[in-house]
C-alpha positions as a printed NumPy array, in Angstrom:
array([[  0.   ,   0.   ,   0.   ],
       [  1.249,   3.449,  -0.892],
       [  1.394,   6.408,   1.47 ],
       [  2.184,  10.089,   1.304],
       [  4.927,  11.279,   3.612],
       [  5.008,  15.001,   4.248],
       [  7.263,  17.402,   6.108],
       [  5.138,  20.385,   6.997],
       [  5.989,  24.005,   7.5  ],
       [  6.727,  25.24 ,   3.981],
       [  4.468,  28.003,   2.592],
       [  3.161,  26.988,  -0.834],
       [  4.279,  29.517,  -3.435],
       [  3.959,  29.527,  -7.221],
       [  1.516,  28.485,  -9.925],
       [ -0.476,  25.272, -10.337],
       [ -2.585,  24.129, -13.285],
       [ -5.941,  22.481, -12.647],
       [ -7.075,  19.437, -14.622],
       [-10.464,  18.518, -16.044],
       [-13.436,  18.08 , -13.729],
       [-13.685,  14.447, -12.625],
       [-17.394,  14.655, -11.871],
       [-18.162,  16.156, -15.293],
       [-15.86 ,  13.7  , -17.061],
       [-17.617,  10.655, -15.601],
       [-21.011,  11.755, -16.925],
       [-19.555,  12.782, -20.267],
       [-17.719,   9.467, -20.741],
       [-20.952,   7.577, -20.147],
       [-22.817,   9.831, -22.582],
       [-20.116,   9.308, -25.226],
       [-21.322,   5.751, -25.88 ],
       [-24.805,   6.999, -26.829],
       [-23.759,   7.514, -30.457],
       [-22.295,   5.027, -32.935],
       [-20.069,   7.811, -34.279],
       [-16.594,   8.608, -32.973],
       [-16.373,  11.088, -30.096],
       [-13.188,  12.854, -28.971],
       [-13.061,  14.137, -25.388],
       [-10.228,  16.42 , -24.282],
       [ -9.09 ,  17.577, -20.823],
       [ -9.897,  14.213, -19.227],
       [ -8.238,  14.037, -15.803],
       [ -5.663,  11.287, -15.267],
       [ -7.28 ,   9.752, -12.175],
       [ -8.342,   6.252, -11.194],
       [-12.105,   6.817, -11.419],
       [-11.724,   7.832, -15.062],
       [ -9.596,   4.798, -15.931],
       [-12.106,   2.516, -14.192],
       [-14.985,   3.916, -16.252],
       [-12.948,   3.743, -19.466],
       [-12.306,   0.07 , -18.65 ],
       [-16.022,  -0.552, -18.108],
       [-16.891,   1.098, -21.42 ],
       [-14.227,  -0.93 , -23.194],
       [-15.546,  -4.045, -21.464],
       [-18.99 ,  -3.781, -23.095],
       [-17.468,  -3.442, -26.564],
       [-16.807,   0.251, -27.148],
       [-13.53 ,   1.193, -28.797],
       [-11.461,   3.396, -26.482],
       [ -8.183,   4.965, -27.568],
       [ -5.899,   7.647, -26.145],
       [ -5.214,  10.243, -28.846],
       [ -3.446,  13.019, -26.926],
       [ -1.986,  13.954, -23.549],
       [ -5.463,  14.392, -22.052],
       [ -7.64 ,  13.371, -25.025],
       [ -9.466,  10.093, -25.598],
       [-11.423,   8.819, -28.592],
       [-14.502,   6.665, -28.012],
       [-16.635,   4.794, -30.501],
       [-19.729,   2.984, -29.207],
       [-20.748,   1.243, -32.43 ],
       [-19.247,  -2.068, -31.313],
       [-21.129,  -2.341, -28.024],
       [-22.388,  -5.892, -27.815],
       [-23.655,  -6.021, -24.25 ],
       [-25.659,  -3.722, -22.001],
       [-24.479,  -5.654, -18.928],
       [-21.54 ,  -3.934, -17.243],
       [-18.871,  -6.004, -15.457],
       [-18.804,  -5.511, -11.672],
       [-15.006,  -5.716, -11.477],
       [-14.515,  -2.515, -13.461],
       [-16.758,  -0.302, -11.418],
       [-17.055,  -1.711,  -7.899],
       [-15.053,   1.227,  -6.535],
       [-16.715,   4.15 ,  -8.348],
       [-20.056,   5.719,  -7.585],
       [-20.541,   7.164, -11.054],
       [-20.95 ,   3.718, -12.612],
       [-24.673,   4.448, -12.432],
       [-24.322,   6.95 , -15.301],
       [-24.061,   3.974, -17.634],
       [-27.69 ,   3.192, -16.71 ],
       [-29.021,   6.397, -18.27 ],
       [-26.695,   6.187, -21.259],
       [-27.453,   2.537, -22.132],
       [-31.161,   2.871, -21.398],
       [-31.385,   5.922, -23.653],
       [-29.573,   4.264, -26.541],
       [-30.559,   0.587, -26.265],
       [-33.68 ,   0.776, -24.037],
       [-32.023,  -1.698, -21.672],
       [-29.228,  -1.498, -19.124],
       [-27.788,  -3.766, -16.445],
       [-25.28 ,  -2.111, -14.132],
       [-23.952,  -3.348, -10.757],
       [-24.947,  -1.29 ,  -7.726],
       [-22.286,   1.382,  -7.347],
       [-19.359,   1.636,  -4.934],
       [-17.205,   4.692,  -4.205],
       [-16.391,   6.535,  -0.985],
       [-18.36 ,   5.691,   2.146],
       [-19.397,   9.263,   2.929],
       [-23.024,   8.44 ,   3.597],
       [-26.222,   7.245,   2.037],
       [-26.575,   8.077,  -1.64 ],
       [-29.744,   6.269,  -2.682],
       [-30.579,   5.714,  -6.317],
       [-34.338,   5.888,  -5.819],
       [-34.558,   9.241,  -7.639],
       [-32.735,   7.765, -10.647],
       [-35.187,   4.87 , -10.776],
       [-38.161,   7.211, -10.275],
       [-37.003,   9.177, -13.314],
       [-36.517,   6.079, -15.455],
       [-39.966,   4.795, -14.498],
       [-41.513,   8.14 , -15.434],
       [-39.936,   7.734, -18.876],
       [-41.591,   4.328, -19.255],
       [-38.861,   1.951, -18.079],
       [-39.332,  -0.959, -15.708],
       [-36.593,  -1.275, -13.095],
       [-35.539,  -3.964, -10.65 ],
       [-32.536,  -5.034,  -8.624],
       [-31.355,  -8.577,  -9.238],
       [-28.135, -10.315,  -8.107],
       [-26.533,  -7.027,  -7.088],
       [-27.299,  -5.204, -10.33 ],
       [-29.828,  -2.574, -11.348],
       [-31.76 ,  -3.61 , -14.449],
       [-33.764,  -1.039, -16.396],
       [-35.618,  -1.79 , -19.632],
       [-38.348,  -0.31 , -21.794],
       [-40.021,  -0.996, -25.136],
       [-40.183,   2.748, -25.703],
       [-39.028,   5.709, -23.661],
       [-41.484,   8.594, -23.661],
       [-40.923,  12.084, -22.31 ],
       [-42.618,  13.065, -19.065],
       [-42.732,  15.673, -16.324],
       [-40.378,  14.622, -13.509],
       [-40.092,  16.36 , -10.144],
       [-37.05 ,  15.382,  -8.074],
       [-37.938,  15.225,  -4.371],
       [-34.442,  16.365,  -3.438],
       [-31.727,  18.002,  -5.504],
       [-29.556,  15.201,  -6.912],
       [-26.675,  15.687,  -9.334],
       [-26.532,  11.991, -10.238],
       [-30.266,  11.641, -10.857],
       [-30.379,  14.87 , -12.881],
       [-27.576,  13.684, -15.193],
       [-28.906,  10.132, -15.503],
       [-32.458,  11.205, -16.357],
       [-31.137,  13.864, -18.742],
       [-29.18 ,  11.214, -20.681],
       [-32.074,   8.775, -20.951],
       [-34.543,  11.543, -21.867],
       [-32.246,  12.803, -24.626],
       [-33.256,   9.79 , -26.726],
       [-36.841,   9.393, -25.481],
       [-39.852,  10.239, -27.629],
       [-41.3  ,  13.663, -26.974],
       [-40.624,  16.25 , -24.298],
       [-39.265,  15.821, -20.751],
       [-39.205,  18.438, -18.008],
       [-37.017,  17.869, -14.933],
       [-38.008,  20.104, -12.015],
       [-35.863,  20.731,  -8.936],
       [-32.87 ,  19.742, -11.066],
       [-29.295,  20.064,  -9.782],
       [-27.516,  23.204, -11.028],
       [-23.868,  22.176, -10.57 ],
       [-21.339,  23.124, -13.268],
       [-20.817,  19.469, -14.168],
       [-24.551,  19.066, -14.865],
       [-24.241,  21.967, -17.318],
       [-21.11 ,  20.422, -18.853],
       [-22.827,  17.07 , -19.488],
       [-25.808,  18.899, -21.031],
       [-23.499,  20.947, -23.263],
       [-21.715,  17.76 , -24.344],
       [-24.99 ,  16.023, -25.198],
       [-26.12 ,  19.112, -27.126],
       [-22.854,  19.054, -29.079],
       [-23.867,  15.511, -30.154],
       [-27.258,  16.729, -31.346],
       [-29.385,  16.496, -28.182],
       [-31.957,  19.207, -27.457],
       [-31.516,  20.224, -23.809],
       [-32.395,  23.66 , -22.454],
       [-32.209,  25.13 , -18.959],
       [-29.205,  23.231, -17.579],
       [-27.813,  25.316, -14.731],
       [-31.316,  26.281, -13.592],
       [-33.752,  24.211, -11.536],
       [-35.911,  23.38 , -14.581],
       [-34.372,  21.44 , -17.473],
       [-36.376,  20.906, -20.673],
       [-35.426,  18.126, -23.056],
       [-36.851,  17.243, -26.45 ],
       [-35.839,  13.714, -27.414],
       [-33.965,  12.983, -30.636],
       [-33.661,   9.767, -32.62 ],
       [-29.887,   9.68 , -32.791],
       [-26.783,  11.459, -31.579],
       [-23.692,  12.137, -33.684],
       [-19.922,  12.653, -33.521],
       [-18.406,  15.531, -31.579],
       [-15.184,  16.883, -30.128],
       [-15.448,  18.339, -26.653],
       [-13.215,  19.692, -23.873],
       [-14.211,  19.193, -20.225],
       [-14.458,  22.125, -17.797],
       [-11.779,  22.578, -15.093],
       [-12.227,  20.822, -11.756],
       [-13.591,  23.268,  -9.193],
       [-12.893,  20.883,  -6.286],
       [ -9.253,  20.341,  -7.23 ],
       [ -8.936,  24.125,  -7.578],
       [-10.561,  24.724,  -4.193],
       [ -8.259,  22.155,  -2.567],
       [ -5.157,  24.038,  -3.752],
       [ -6.726,  27.335,  -2.674],
       [ -7.121,  26.005,   0.866],
       [ -3.621,  24.502,   0.772],
       [ -2.32 ,  28.022,   0.102],
       [ -4.442,  29.377,   2.96 ],
       [ -3.322,  26.935,   5.67 ],
       [  0.387,  27.133,   4.763],
       [  0.362,  30.967,   4.667],
       [  1.265,  30.751,   0.999],
       [  0.846,  32.683,  -2.234],
       [ -0.529,  30.49 ,  -5.031],
       [ -1.966,  31.247,  -8.465],
       [ -4.436,  28.508,  -9.407],
       [ -4.626,  28.405, -13.217],
       [ -7.1  ,  26.959, -15.734],
       [-10.209,  27.595, -13.639],
       [-13.592,  29.237, -14.09 ],
       [-13.716,  31.737, -11.176],
       [-17.538,  31.808, -11.283],
       [-17.586,  28.133, -10.257],
       [-15.423,  28.931,  -7.22 ],
       [-17.5  ,  31.764,  -5.75 ],
       [-18.674,  29.916,  -2.618],
       [-15.124,  28.739,  -1.851],
       [-13.649,  32.164,  -2.573],
       [-16.169,  33.884,  -0.297],
       [-15.205,  31.658,   2.644],
       [-11.474,  32.16 ,   2.044],
       [-11.978,  35.927,   2.135],
       [-14.103,  35.565,   5.284],
       [-11.326,  33.736,   7.135],
       [ -8.71 ,  36.334,   6.227],
       [ -7.184,  35.435,   2.85 ],
       [ -6.652,  37.791,  -0.044],
       [ -8.2  ,  36.383,  -3.23 ],
       [ -7.627,  37.952,  -6.618],
       [ -9.615,  36.77 ,  -9.653],
       [ -8.446,  36.764, -13.279],
       [-10.171,  35.532, -16.45 ],
       [ -9.078,  31.917, -15.95 ],
       [ -7.116,  31.964, -12.686],
       [ -7.359,  32.899,  -9.013],
       [ -4.59 ,  33.954,  -6.652],
       [ -4.793,  33.129,  -2.942],
       [ -2.489,  34.876,  -0.462],
       [ -2.47 ,  34.252,   3.296],
       [ -0.105,  36.325,   5.425],
       [ -1.485,  35.882,   8.948],
       [ -3.382,  33.445,  11.121],
       [ -6.843,  32.644,   9.778],
       [-10.006,  33.664,  11.619],
       [-13.101,  31.643,  12.499],
       [-16.334,  31.414,  10.521],
       [-19.439,  29.243,  10.162],
       [-20.195,  27.22 ,   7.045],
       [-23.038,  24.975,   5.872],
       [-22.776,  22.714,   2.845],
       [-25.516,  23.142,   0.254],
       [-26.229,  22.218,  -3.371],
       [-24.63 ,  24.553,  -5.938],
       [-24.305,  27.531,  -5.847],
       [-23.922,  26.964,  -2.093],
       [-20.759,  25.796,  -0.368],
       [-19.809,  22.361,  -1.811],
       [-19.867,  19.263,   0.366],
       [-16.704,  18.15 ,  -1.464],
       [-14.906,  21.185,   0.009],
       [-16.066,  20.612,   3.598],
       [-13.047,  18.649,   4.922],
       [-10.641,  21.212,   3.414],
       [-12.257,  24.155,   5.206],
       [-12.401,  21.984,   8.336],
       [ -8.589,  21.838,   8.322],
       [ -8.338,  25.602,   7.814],
       [-10.723,  26.301,  10.701],
       [ -8.845,  23.872,  12.953],
       [ -5.926,  26.305,  12.676],
       [ -8.015,  29.489,  12.796],
       [ -8.464,  31.869,  15.697],
       [-11.715,  31.319,  17.615],
       [-14.555,  28.794,  17.395],
       [-16.226,  27.758,  14.125],
       [-19.268,  25.694,  13.214],
       [-19.343,  23.424,  10.164],
       [-22.763,  21.99 ,   9.276],
       [-22.98 ,  19.151,   6.766],
       [-26.377,  18.98 ,   5.047],
       [-25.561,  16.597,   2.164],
       [-23.758,  13.453,   3.429],
       [-23.948,  12.14 ,   6.983],
       [-20.486,  10.54 ,   7.051],
       [-18.453,  13.544,   5.912],
       [-16.806,  13.991,   9.324],
       [-14.765,  10.779,   9.303],
       [-11.599,  12.862,   8.879],
       [-12.151,  14.524,  12.273],
       [-10.712,  11.648,  14.345],
       [ -7.608,  11.641,  12.136],
       [ -7.242,  15.421,  12.381],
       [ -7.51 ,  15.214,  16.17 ],
       [ -4.48 ,  12.894,  16.141],
       [ -2.621,  15.901,  14.767],
       [ -3.764,  18.153,  17.611],
       [ -7.051,  19.568,  16.306],
       [ -9.782,  20.312,  18.858],
       [-13.114,  19.332,  17.297],
       [-16.424,  18.036,  18.649],
       [-18.948,  16.492,  16.277],
       [-22.578,  16.739,  17.328],
       [-24.934,  15.18 ,  14.777],
       [-24.388,  16.89 ,  11.456],
       [-22.392,  19.788,  12.952],
       [-18.716,  20.007,  13.907],
       [-17.712,  22.539,  16.552],
       [-14.102,  23.46 ,  15.779],
       [-12.001,  25.184,  18.426],
       [ -9.063,  26.742,  16.611],
       [ -5.588,  25.779,  17.743],
       [ -2.217,  27.483,  17.184],
       [ -0.632,  24.53 ,  15.413],
       [ -1.023,  20.955,  14.251],
       [  1.708,  18.349,  14.715],
       [  2.657,  15.574,  12.335],
       [  1.177,  12.114,  12.892],
       [  0.358,   8.912,  11.033],
       [ -3.193,   9.207,   9.752],
       [ -5.434,   7.335,   7.329],
       [ -7.482,   8.755,   4.462],
       [-11.102,   7.645,   5.028],
       [-12.32 ,   8.896,   1.621],
       [-11.293,  11.028,  -1.363],
       [-11.843,  14.587,  -0.1  ],
       [-10.988,  13.787,   3.514],
       [ -7.708,  12.294,   2.291],
       [ -6.83 ,  15.471,   0.398],
       [ -7.701,  17.512,   3.5  ],
       [ -5.339,  15.413,   5.645],
       [ -2.557,  16.078,   3.139],
       [ -3.278,  19.805,   3.5  ],
       [ -3.101,  19.39 ,   7.278],
       [  0.255,  17.658,   6.912],
       [  1.582,  20.542,   4.818],
       [  0.69 ,  22.973,   7.621],
       [  1.74 ,  20.744,  10.543],
       [  4.959,  20.757,  12.516],
       [  7.099,  17.722,  11.707],
       [  6.385,  14.602,   9.668],
       [  2.933,  13.363,   8.626],
       [  2.24 ,  10.022,   6.946],
       [ -1.1  ,   9.592,   5.172],
       [ -2.153,   5.967,   4.596],
       [ -4.781,   4.639,   2.15 ],
       [ -3.978,   7.242,  -0.506],
       [ -5.739,   5.114,  -3.109],
       [ -8.793,   7.2  ,  -2.204],
       [ -6.954,  10.418,  -3.048],
       [ -5.707,   8.995,  -6.354],
       [ -9.331,   8.424,  -7.351],
       [ -9.847,  12.156,  -7.844],
       [ -6.574,  14.129,  -7.898],
       [ -4.134,  13.818, -10.775],
       [ -0.388,  14.062, -10.054],
       [ -1.254,  15.445,  -6.616],
       [  2.17 ,  15.152,  -5.022],
       [  3.969,  16.479,  -8.138],
       [  1.762,  19.567,  -8.231],
       [  2.313,  20.188,  -4.515],
       [  6.087,  19.738,  -4.877],
       [  6.099,  22.311,  -7.688],
       [  4.763,  24.79 ,  -5.099],
       [  7.505,  23.981,  -2.597],
       [  5.882,  21.217,  -0.564],
       [  8.057,  18.431,   0.829],
       [  5.914,  15.425,  -0.03 ],
       [  6.648,  12.019,  -1.536],
       [  4.662,   8.934,  -2.409],
       [  6.216,   5.897,  -0.744],
       [  5.344,   2.227,  -0.297],
       [  7.961,   0.815,   2.094],
       [  9.332,   1.612,   5.554],
       [ 12.76 ,   1.938,   3.949],
       [ 11.486,   4.786,   1.741],
       [  9.891,   6.431,   4.791],
       [ 13.185,   6.305,   6.702],
       [ 15.062,   7.653,   3.697],
       [ 12.664,  10.627,   3.539],
       [ 13.05 ,  11.259,   7.28 ],
       [ 16.836,  11.313,   6.975],
       [ 16.741,  13.64 ,   3.985],
       [ 14.511,  16.269,   5.608],
       [ 15.928,  16.061,   9.138]])
């Protein structure tokens, strides 16, 4: 098993380039198989979730080929099965996007129940409700979700709660249904808009993505396209908070500042200077951070995927802060690990009371999930001494070249897999 070993105390300084949005890329890759023509997708992030989904798509017969540094070519004309292999996708939540894509194109799909990070209950009932409204019958059999229909017909669908996954899945299936579909209380996240834009570039007729009402007129077929994925707002936000907690000065490049507004607002609130450019943001922290309260909400609110990162910042801030998690009930699993580093936090239900402390100290900690793992790395960068982060496979699911990008900003971090490598690092930095 690989670990990150970190010597904290260095301010992060310099420029870092953000990759493509993982959450957009997963939906777009699934949608790419909905045409028999060749699709080229650029700015795909080099992370494990993406490679797992590419493997699943290849496994059902699609032709998948890398054609550039971050570009992949996909042709779905050779798909011979609508039953997806469990081995490819047991670790990724977004496997369920293949349900909407295959159901839309072939009117049948069989996809294993999804895996991914254990950050709380993420039921698929809204996905199935949407498919049923379009005329599909659904059932769960032998660990897989099976959806099938003779014909898909447009319908009016109201989502009981805002769900990114259900919005994208229903949008894909409805793109090739007969007639008109309206999705109310739709998710408004940037990656929902990106998937809609991608489908439209293939000939779909989707309007209103980015608002809470999406209108779709079904088409008979989709065609070839070339498309570039939006930058990853969560990767960008992670580096912004890394600059904040290390009292650094970092320019985060290849971003859409509009997508970062909730994160930027909180950074300013806790005492950072944030400067926005057309496609970059600069974060400067020169003094100890100050306390604030934050509640996670669907976009454009503060993202749940940025909650552990601000938790680390507030653990080092002056005063007492409240962090309320309204999306996933298991988002606070990083707290016990952070307390091993000297943080003073009490979790009461869905709220963490964070009593700011002057410093964190290095410790051996374990990444409980993707975003929590990244937050613990940030904590290690700010801590006194050596931090070892175990179970970094979670982090590799969603951050490309994480340690290389951090090193380019002056961080002392290495990926290791043996005690000998750990000792070698200790000797080098001592």
